[in-house]
Every structure is written in C-alpha cells, then in structure tokens.
GROMACS .gro file of C-alpha atoms in nm:
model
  243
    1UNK     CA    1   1.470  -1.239   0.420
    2UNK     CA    2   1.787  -1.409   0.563
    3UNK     CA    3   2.023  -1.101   0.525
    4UNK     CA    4   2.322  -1.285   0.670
    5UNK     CA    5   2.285  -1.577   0.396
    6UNK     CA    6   2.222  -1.358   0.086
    7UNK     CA    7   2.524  -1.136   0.203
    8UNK     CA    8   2.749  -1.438   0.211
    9UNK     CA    9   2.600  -1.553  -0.135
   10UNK     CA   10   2.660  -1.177  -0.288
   11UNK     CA   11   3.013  -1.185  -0.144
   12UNK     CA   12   3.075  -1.519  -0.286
   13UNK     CA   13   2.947  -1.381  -0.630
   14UNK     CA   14   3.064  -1.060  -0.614
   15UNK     CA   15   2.787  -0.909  -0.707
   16UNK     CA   16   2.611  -0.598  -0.518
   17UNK     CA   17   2.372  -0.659  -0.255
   18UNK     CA   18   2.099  -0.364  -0.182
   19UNK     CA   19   1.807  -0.415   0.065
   20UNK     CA   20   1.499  -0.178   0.038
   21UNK     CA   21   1.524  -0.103   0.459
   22UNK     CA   22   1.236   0.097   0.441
   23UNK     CA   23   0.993  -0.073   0.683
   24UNK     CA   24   1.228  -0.191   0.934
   25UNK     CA   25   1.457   0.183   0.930
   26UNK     CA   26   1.815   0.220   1.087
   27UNK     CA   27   1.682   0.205   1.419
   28UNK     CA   28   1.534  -0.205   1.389
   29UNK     CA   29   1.791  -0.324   1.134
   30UNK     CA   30   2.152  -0.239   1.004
   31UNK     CA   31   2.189  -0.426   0.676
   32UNK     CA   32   2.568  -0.324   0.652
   33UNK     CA   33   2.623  -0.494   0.925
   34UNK     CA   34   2.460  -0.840   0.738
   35UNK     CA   35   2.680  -0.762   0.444
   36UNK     CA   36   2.484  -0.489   0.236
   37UNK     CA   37   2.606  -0.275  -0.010
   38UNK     CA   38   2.350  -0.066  -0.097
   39UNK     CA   39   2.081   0.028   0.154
   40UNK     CA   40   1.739   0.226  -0.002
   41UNK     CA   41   1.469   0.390   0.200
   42UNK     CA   42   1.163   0.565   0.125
   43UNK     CA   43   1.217   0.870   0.345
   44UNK     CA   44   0.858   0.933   0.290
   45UNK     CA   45   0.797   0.699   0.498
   46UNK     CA   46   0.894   0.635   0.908
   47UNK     CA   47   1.242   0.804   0.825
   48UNK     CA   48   1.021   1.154   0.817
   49UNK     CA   49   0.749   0.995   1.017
   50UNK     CA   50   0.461   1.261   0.981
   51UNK     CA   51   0.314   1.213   0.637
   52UNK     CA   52   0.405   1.557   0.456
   53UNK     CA   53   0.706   1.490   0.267
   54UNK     CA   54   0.847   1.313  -0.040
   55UNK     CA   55   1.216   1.216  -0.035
   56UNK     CA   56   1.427   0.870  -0.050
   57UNK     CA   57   1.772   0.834   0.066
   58UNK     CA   58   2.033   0.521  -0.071
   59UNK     CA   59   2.325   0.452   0.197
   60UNK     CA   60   2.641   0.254   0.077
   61UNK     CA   61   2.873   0.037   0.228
   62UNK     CA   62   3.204   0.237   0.085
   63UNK     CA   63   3.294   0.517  -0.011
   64UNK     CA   64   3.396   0.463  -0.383
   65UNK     CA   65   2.991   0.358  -0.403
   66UNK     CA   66   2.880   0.670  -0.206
   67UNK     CA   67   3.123   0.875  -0.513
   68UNK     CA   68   2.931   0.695  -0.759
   69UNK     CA   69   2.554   0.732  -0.634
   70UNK     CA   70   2.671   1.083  -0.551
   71UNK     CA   71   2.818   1.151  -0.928
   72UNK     CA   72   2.478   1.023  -1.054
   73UNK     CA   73   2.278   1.280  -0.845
   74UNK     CA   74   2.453   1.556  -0.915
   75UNK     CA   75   2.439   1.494  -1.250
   76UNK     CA   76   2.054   1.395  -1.295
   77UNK     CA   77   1.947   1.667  -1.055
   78UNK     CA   78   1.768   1.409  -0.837
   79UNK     CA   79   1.849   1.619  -0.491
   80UNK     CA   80   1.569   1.748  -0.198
   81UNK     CA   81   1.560   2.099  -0.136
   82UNK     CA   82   1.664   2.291   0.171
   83UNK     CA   83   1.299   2.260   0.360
   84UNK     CA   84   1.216   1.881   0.240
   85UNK     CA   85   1.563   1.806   0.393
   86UNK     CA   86   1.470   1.992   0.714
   87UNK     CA   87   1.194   1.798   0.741
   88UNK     CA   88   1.363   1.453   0.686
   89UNK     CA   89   1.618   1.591   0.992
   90UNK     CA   90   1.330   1.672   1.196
   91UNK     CA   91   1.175   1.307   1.162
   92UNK     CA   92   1.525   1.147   1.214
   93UNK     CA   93   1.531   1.342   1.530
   94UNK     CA   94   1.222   1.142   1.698
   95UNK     CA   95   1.314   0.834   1.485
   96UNK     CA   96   1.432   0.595   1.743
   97UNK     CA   97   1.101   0.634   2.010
   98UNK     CA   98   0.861   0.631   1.684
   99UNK     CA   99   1.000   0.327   1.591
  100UNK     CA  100   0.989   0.174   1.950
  101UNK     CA  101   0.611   0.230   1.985
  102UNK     CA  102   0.506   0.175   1.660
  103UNK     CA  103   0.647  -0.171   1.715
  104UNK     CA  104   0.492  -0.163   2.038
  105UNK     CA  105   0.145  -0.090   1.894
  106UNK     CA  106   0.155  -0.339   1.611
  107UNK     CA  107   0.244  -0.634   1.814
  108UNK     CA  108  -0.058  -0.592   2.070
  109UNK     CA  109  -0.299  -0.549   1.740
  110UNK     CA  110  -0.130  -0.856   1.552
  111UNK     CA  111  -0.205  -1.032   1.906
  112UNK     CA  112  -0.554  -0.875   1.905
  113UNK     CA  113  -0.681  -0.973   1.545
  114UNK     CA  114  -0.515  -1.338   1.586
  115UNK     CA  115  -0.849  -1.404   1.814
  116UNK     CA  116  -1.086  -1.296   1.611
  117UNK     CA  117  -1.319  -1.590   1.453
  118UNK     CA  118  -1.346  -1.354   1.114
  119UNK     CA  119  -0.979  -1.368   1.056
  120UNK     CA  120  -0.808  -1.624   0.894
  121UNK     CA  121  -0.419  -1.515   0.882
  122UNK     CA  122  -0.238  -1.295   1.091
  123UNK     CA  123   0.106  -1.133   0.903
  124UNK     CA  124   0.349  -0.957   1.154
  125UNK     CA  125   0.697  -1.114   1.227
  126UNK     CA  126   0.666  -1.035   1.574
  127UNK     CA  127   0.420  -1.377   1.599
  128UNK     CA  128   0.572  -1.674   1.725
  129UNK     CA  129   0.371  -1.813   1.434
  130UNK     CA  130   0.508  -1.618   1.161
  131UNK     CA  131   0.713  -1.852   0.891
  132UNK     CA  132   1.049  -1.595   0.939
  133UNK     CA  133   1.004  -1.463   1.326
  134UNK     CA  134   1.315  -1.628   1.440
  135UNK     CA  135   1.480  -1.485   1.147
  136UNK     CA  136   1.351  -1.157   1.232
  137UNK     CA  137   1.407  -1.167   1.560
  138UNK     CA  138   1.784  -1.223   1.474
  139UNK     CA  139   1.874  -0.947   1.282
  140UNK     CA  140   1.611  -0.722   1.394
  141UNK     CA  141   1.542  -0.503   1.677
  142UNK     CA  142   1.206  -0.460   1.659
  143UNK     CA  143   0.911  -0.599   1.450
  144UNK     CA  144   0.767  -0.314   1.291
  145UNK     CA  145   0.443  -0.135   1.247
  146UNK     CA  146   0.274  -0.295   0.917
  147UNK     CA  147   0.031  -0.594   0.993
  148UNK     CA  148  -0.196  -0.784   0.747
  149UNK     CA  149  -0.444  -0.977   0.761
  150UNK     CA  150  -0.704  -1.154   0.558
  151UNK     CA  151  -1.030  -1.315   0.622
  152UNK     CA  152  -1.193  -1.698   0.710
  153UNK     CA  153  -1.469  -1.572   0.420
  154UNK     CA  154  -1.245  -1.425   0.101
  155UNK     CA  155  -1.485  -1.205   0.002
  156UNK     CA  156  -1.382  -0.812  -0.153
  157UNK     CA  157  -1.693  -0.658   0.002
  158UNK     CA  158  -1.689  -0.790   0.351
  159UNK     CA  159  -1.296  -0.676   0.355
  160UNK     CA  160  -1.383  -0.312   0.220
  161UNK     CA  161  -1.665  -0.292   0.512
  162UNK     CA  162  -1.400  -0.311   0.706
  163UNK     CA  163  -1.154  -0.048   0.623
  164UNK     CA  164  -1.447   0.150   0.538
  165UNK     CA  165  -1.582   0.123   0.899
  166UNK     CA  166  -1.281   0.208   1.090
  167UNK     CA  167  -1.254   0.569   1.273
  168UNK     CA  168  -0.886   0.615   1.430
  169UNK     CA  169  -0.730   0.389   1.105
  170UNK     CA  170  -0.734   0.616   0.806
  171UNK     CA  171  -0.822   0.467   0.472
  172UNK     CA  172  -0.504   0.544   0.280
  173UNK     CA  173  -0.194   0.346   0.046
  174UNK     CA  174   0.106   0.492   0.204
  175UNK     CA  175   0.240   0.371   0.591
  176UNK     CA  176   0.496   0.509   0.829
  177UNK     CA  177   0.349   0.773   0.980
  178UNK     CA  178   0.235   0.881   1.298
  179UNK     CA  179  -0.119   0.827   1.212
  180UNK     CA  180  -0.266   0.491   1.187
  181UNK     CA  181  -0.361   0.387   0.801
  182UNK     CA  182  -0.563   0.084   0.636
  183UNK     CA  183  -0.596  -0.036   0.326
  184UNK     CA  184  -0.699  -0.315   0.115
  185UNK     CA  185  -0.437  -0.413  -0.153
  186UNK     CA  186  -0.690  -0.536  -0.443
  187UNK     CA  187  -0.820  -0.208  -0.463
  188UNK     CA  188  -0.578   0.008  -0.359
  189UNK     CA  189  -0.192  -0.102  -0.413
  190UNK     CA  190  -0.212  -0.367  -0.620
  191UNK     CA  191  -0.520  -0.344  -0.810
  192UNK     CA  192  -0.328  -0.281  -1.171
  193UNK     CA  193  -0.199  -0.639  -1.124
  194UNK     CA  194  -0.403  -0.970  -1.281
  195UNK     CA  195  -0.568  -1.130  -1.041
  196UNK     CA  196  -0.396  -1.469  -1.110
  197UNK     CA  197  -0.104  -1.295  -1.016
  198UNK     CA  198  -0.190  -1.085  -0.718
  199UNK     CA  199  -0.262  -1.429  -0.545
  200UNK     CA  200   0.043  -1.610  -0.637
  201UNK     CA  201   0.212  -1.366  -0.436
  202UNK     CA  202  -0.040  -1.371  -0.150
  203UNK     CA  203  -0.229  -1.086  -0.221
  204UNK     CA  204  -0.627  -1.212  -0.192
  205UNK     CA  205  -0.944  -1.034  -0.157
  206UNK     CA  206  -0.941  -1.001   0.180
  207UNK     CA  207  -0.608  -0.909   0.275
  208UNK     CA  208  -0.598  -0.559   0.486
  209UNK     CA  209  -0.278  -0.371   0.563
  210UNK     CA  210  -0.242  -0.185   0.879
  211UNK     CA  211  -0.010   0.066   0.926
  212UNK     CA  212  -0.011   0.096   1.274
  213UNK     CA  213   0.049   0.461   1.385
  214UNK     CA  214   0.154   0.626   1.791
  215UNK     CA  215  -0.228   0.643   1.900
  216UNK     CA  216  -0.328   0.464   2.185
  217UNK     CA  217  -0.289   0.048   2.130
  218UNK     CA  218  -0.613   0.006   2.338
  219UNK     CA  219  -0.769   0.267   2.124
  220UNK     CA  220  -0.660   0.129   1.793
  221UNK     CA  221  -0.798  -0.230   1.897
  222UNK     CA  222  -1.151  -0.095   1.980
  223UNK     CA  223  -1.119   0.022   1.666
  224UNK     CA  224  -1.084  -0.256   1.468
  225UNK     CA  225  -1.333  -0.440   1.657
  226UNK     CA  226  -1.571  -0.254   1.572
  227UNK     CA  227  -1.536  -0.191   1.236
  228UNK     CA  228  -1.494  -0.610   1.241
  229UNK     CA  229  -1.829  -0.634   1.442
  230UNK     CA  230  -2.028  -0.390   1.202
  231UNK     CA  231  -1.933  -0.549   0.885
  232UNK     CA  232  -1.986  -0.859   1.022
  233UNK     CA  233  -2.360  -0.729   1.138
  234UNK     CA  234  -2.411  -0.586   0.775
  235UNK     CA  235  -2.411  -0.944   0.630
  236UNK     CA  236  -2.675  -1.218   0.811
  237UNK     CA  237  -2.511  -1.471   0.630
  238UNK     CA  238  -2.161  -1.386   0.773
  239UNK     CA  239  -2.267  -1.370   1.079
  240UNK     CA  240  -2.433  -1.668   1.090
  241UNK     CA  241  -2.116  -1.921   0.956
  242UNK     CA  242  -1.927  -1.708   1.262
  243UNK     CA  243  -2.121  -1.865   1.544
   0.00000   0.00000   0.00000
C-alpha cells in the first residue's frame, strides 16, 4: 500500500491511520515516518524471530495515544510476562541482520521459482514485475521474506505435493522465523473462507506461501526444486503439458 498517500488522506480526514507492520518490521519500514498513527505487529513473528513465543506490540505516533493504549492494557490485563518479554528483547537484539538476510534469501528464491515452467505467478515486491515494487522500493528498505506463488495447472493436489515434498521448508501457517516454512492457504490459512471468496482476493488452489527462513539460499532453492520436480514426476499428465 501507498503509505505516503493514505497518510495524507487520514490527515485530511482526521481520522486515525494504523498499519499492521508486521511483515516488513521497524528495520524495512517506519510507518510514522509516512504519517501513521498507530503501528501493530505480531511480535510472534520476525520481531522475536525464533518461533517460541506469543506476544504483539502497538506503537503510536504521540504520546496522548500511547496513554490511551496504555490505560486500556492495564485495565484489561492484556500485558506479557517477565520471560515472554525477555524473549521479544532477545529477538529485537538480532533483528536488524535477520531481517537483512531474510530479504536476501527471499529475493534469490522469488528469482529462482520465476523460471520454473510449473509456475504461473511469482508474488514478492522485490520483482521488477511486481504491480507495487516501485512503491515498495520507496518506502521500504528491504523486500521481505514471504513469497507466493501459484501454479500454470490450478490444481489442490499437485500444490499439496509440493509442500508435502519439501525437506529444509517446514509445512507450517505461521512465518517470521529463522526456519524456513510453507504452506498452502486453501488448506491451511484460509480454508474457513468460501471458495468464491478466497479467489476474489487471490487466494487459488495453487497458491504456496514461503516463509523464507536464514538457511542457506542455495540450499533452500534445491529444495524447492525438488519437491517441484517430484510432484511434477508423480503426475504423467503434468509432466507431459510441461514439455
């Protein structure tokens, strides 16, 4: 999203502006600075950056909003306790060269899987190609580590082969961590919504999500092409429209 256009708009309104940072972090984007009151962030996620927490953090803009979100806390109980907040200190400690490599990783894969014959869409705004790269590349310091992708055939199966068949990518919902994850959205995430739905918002079949962890790039890549080349293998008739 154009952050510097919906701040101006919010300001014009008056009305609050609060951007979910949580795949992006403080280190690849400052929202303040695009005119954001409210920032949220799954802390579970790259924030703590090793898979074994639960937390979320909101940062405001002003104080008077901090004394608000603050009053609310207090009151509800909502608060981490002293080791979960350890442990989000200990993640924000390595935060800024997870971030750097992660983003490292994930563009080499998103350039990887864009020459593959069995894959129809590459999603990673650190593509040339992507619909909001120069966007991205505006406000952002680096790309991320969450790719998707979906498939030439949109076929359910032929997509769970593939996160089934992958040995370095876990199968798993969640992302951020230092471990590399997969999963397939019609399944997994988003399988409570209609199906109607799920592809209005570009959610098909076939679409994997990578969350691309700190192993090796190289090592992640043979990964996936094998996992690719053994589904593939599993149906003739795949195979066969591929060459």
């Amino acid at each position: 999203a154009d952050l510097r256009a919906i701040g101006k708009i919010s300001k014009e309104h008056n009305v609050l502006f609060c951007v979910d940072n949580t795949f992006a972090s403080p280190i690849a984007q400052k929202p303040i600075e695009y005119g954001a009151d409210l920032i949220v962030h799954s802390a579970t996620k790259y924030i703590s950056g090793h898979s074994d927490l639960i937390a979320g953090l909101v940062i405001t803009a002003t104080e008077e909003l901090g004394a608000k979100i603050k009053f609310i806390q207090n009151a509800s109980g909502a608060i981490l306790g002293p080791f979960d907040s350890w442990l989000v200190i200990r993640g924000i400690e390595t935060l800024s060269l997870r971030i750097k490599q992660h983003a490292e990783n994930a563009q080499k894969i998103a350039e990887f899987l864009t020459t593959e014959k069995l894959i129809k869409n590459v999603f990673y705004p650190g593509l040339k190609t992507h619909q909001n790269h120069e966007i991205a590349k505006s406000q952002q310091k680096y790309f991320g580590g969450v790719v998707t992708f979906d498939l030439v055939i949109d076929d359910k199966q032929l997509a769970s082969r593939i996160v089934s068949g992958t040995k370095l990518f876990k199968l798993a919902e969640s992302l951020g961590g230092v471990k590399s994850l997969c999963c397939l959205p019609c399944e997994m995430t988003h399988k409570s919504i209609p199906v109607e739905k799920r592809y209005q918002s570009g959610v098909t079949d076939s679409l994997i999500r990578l969350s691309v962890g700190l192993e090796d790039a190289d090592d992640l890549i043979a990964d996936l092409k094998q996992a690719i080349k053994n589904a593939v293998s599993a149906n003739v008739e795949t195979a066969s429209s591929l060459n």
